XYZ file of N, CA, C and O in Angstrom:
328
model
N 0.856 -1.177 0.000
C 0.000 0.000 0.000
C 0.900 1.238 0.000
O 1.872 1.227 0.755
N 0.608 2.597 -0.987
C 1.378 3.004 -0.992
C 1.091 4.758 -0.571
O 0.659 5.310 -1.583
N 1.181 5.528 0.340
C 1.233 6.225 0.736
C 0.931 7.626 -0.344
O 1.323 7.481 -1.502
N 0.577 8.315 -0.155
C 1.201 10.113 -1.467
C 1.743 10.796 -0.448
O 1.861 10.449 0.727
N 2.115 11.939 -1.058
C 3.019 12.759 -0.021
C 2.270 13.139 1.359
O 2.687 13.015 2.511
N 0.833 13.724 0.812
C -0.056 14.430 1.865
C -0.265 13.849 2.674
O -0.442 14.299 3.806
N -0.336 12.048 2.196
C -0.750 11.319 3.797
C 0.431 11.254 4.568
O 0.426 11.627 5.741
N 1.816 10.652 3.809
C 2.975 10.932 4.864
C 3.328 11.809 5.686
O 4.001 11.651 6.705
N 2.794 12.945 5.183
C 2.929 14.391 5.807
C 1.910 14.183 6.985
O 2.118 14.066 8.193
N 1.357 14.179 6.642
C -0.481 14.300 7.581
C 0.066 13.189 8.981
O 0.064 13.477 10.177
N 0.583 11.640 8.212
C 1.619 11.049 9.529
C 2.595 11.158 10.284
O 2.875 10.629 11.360
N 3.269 12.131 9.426
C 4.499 12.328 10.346
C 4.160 13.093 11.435
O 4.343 12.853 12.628
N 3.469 14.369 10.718
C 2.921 14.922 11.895
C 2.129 14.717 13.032
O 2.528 14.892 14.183
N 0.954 14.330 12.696
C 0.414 13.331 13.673
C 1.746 12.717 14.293
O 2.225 13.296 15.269
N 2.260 11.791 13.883
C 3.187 11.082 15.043
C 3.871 11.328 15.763
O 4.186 10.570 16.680
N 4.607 13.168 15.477
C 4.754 14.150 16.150
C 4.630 14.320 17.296
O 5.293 14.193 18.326
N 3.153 14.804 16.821
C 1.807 15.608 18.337
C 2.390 14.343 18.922
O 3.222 14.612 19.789
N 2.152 12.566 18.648
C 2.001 12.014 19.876
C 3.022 11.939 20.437
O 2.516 11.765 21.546
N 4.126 11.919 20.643
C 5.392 11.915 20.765
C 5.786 12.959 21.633
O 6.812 12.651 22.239
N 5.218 14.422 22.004
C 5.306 15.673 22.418
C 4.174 15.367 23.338
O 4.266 15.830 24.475
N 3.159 14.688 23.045
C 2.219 14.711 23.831
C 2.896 13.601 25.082
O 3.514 14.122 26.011
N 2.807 12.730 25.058
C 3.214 11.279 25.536
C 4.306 11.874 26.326
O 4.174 11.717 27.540
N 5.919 12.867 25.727
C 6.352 12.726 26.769
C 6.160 13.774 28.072
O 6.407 13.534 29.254
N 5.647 14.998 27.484
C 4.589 15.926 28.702
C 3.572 14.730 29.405
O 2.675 15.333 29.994
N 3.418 13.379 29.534
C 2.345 13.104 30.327
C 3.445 12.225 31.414
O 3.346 12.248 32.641
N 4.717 11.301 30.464
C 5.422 10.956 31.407
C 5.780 11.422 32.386
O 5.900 10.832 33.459
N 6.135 13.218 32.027
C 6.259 13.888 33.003
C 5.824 14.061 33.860
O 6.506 14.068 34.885
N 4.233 14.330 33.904
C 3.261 14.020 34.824
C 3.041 13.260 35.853
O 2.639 13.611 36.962
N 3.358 12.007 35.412
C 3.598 10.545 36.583
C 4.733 10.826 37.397
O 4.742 10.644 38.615
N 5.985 11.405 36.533
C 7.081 11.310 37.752
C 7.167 11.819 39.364
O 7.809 11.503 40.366
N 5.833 13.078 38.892
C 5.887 13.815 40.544
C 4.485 13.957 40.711
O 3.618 14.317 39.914
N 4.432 13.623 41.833
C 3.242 14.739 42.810
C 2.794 15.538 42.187
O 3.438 16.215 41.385
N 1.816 15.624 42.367
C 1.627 17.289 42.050
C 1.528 18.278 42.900
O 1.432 19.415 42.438
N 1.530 18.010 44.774
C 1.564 18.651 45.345
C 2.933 19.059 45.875
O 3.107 19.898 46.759
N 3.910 18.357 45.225
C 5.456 18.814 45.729
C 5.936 19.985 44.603
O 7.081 20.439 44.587
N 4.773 20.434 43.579
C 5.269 21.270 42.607
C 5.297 22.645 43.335
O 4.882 22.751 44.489
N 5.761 23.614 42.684
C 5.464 25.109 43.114
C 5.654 25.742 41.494
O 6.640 26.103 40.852
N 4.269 25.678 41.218
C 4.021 26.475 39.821
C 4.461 27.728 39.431
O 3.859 28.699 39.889
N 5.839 27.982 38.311
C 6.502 28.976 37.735
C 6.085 29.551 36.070
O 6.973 29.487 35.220
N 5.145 29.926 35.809
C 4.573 30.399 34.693
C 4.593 28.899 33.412
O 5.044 27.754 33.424
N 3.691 29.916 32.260
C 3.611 28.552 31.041
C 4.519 28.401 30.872
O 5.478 29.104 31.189
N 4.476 26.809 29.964
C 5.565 25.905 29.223
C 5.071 25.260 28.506
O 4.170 24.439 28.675
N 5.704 25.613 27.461
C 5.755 23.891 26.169
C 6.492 23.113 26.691
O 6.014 22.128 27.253
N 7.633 23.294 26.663
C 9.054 22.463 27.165
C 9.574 22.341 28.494
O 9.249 23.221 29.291
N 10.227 21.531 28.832
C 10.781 21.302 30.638
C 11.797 22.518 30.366
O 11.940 23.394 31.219
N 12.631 22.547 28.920
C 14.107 23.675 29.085
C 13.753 24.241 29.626
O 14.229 24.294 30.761
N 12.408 25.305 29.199
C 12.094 26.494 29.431
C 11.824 27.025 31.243
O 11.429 28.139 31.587
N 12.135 25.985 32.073
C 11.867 25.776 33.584
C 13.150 25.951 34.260
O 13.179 26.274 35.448
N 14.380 25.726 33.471
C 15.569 25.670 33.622
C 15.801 27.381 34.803
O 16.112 27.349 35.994
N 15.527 28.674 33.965
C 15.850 29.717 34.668
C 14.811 29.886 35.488
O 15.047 30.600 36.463
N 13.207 29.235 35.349
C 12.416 30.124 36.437
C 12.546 29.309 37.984
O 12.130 29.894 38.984
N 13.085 28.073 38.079
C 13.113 27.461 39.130
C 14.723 27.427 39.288
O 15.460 26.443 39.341
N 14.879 28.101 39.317
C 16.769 28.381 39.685
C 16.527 29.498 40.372
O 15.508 30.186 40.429
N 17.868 29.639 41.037
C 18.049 31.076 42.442
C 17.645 32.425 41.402
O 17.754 32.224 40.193
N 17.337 33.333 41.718
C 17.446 33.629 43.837
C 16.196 32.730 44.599
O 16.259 32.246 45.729
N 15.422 32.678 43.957
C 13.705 32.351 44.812
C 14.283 30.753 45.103
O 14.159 30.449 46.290
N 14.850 29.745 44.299
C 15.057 28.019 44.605
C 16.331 28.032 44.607
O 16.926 29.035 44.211
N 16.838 27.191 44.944
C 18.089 26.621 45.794
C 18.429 25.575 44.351
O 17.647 24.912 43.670
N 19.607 25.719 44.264
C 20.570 24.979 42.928
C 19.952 23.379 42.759
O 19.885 22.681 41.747
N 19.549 23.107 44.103
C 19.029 21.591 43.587
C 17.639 20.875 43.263
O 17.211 19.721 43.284
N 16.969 22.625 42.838
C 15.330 22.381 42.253
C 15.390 22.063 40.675
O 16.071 22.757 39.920
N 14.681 21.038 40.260
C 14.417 21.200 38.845
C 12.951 21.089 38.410
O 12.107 20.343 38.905
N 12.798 21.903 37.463
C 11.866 22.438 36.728
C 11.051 21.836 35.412
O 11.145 22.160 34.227
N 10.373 21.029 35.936
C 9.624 20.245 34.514
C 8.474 21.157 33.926
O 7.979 22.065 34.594
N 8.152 20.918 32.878
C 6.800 20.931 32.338
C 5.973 20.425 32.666
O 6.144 19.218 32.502
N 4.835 20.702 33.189
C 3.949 19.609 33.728
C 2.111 20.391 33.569
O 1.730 21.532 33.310
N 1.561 19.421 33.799
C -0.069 20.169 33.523
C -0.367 20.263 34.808
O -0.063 19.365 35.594
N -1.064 21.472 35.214
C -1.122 21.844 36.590
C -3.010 21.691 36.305
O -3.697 22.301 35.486
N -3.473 20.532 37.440
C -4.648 20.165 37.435
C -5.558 21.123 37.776
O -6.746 20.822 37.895
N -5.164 22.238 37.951
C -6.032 23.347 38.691
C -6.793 23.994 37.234
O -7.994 24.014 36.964
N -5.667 24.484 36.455
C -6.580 24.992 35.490
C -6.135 24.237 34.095
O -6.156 24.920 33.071
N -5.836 23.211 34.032
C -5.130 22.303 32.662
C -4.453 23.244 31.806
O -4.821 23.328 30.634
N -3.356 24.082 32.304
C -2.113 24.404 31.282
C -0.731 24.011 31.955
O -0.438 23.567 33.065
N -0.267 24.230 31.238
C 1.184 23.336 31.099
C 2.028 24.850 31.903
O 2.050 26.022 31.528
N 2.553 24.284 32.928
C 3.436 25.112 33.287
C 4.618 24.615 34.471
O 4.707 23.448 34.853
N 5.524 25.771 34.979
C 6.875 25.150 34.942
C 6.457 24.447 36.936
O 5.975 25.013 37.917
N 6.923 23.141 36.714
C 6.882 22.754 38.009
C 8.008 22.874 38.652
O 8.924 22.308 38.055
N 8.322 23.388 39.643
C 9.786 23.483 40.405
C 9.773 22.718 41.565
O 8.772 22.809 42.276
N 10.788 21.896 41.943
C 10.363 21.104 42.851
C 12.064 20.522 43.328
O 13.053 20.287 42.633
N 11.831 20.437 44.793
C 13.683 19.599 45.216
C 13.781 18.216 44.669
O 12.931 17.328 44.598
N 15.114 18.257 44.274
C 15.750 17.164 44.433
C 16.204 16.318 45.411
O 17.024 15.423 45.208
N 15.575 16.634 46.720
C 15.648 15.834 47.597
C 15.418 14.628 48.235
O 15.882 14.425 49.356
């Protein structure tokens, strides 16, 4: 069976989304959600990198992406490595 461009396209992408989706949910499982302390939106965990770093958190917080159940957007979770 043989594919045209538009459907490959139409799949790749799709396979994309799931791929972006899937690993924002892994994220999800790894923590609590009550050990988070919510630092503005995110697509990406990078983007968590500077808002959960000093002065306000201590060098050994890191900052995922995560969906904050309160209002379902994605934003930066900061949380110890302890």
């Amino acid at each position: 069976m043989a594919f045209s461009k538009f459907q490959l396209g139409i799949f790749l992408i799709t396979y994309s989304l799931l791929i972006i989706c899937q690993s924002k949910i892994l994220n999800t499982k790894q923590i609590g959600q009550e050990e988070c302390v919510y630092r503005g939106l995110c697509q990406f965990s990078r983007e968590c990198k500077s808002r959960c770093g000093p002065p306000e958190f201590s060098h050994e917080t890191t900052g995922l992406c995560m969906l904050d159940y309160h209002d379902n957007k994605y934003r930066c979770c900061c949380t110890s490595n302890n």
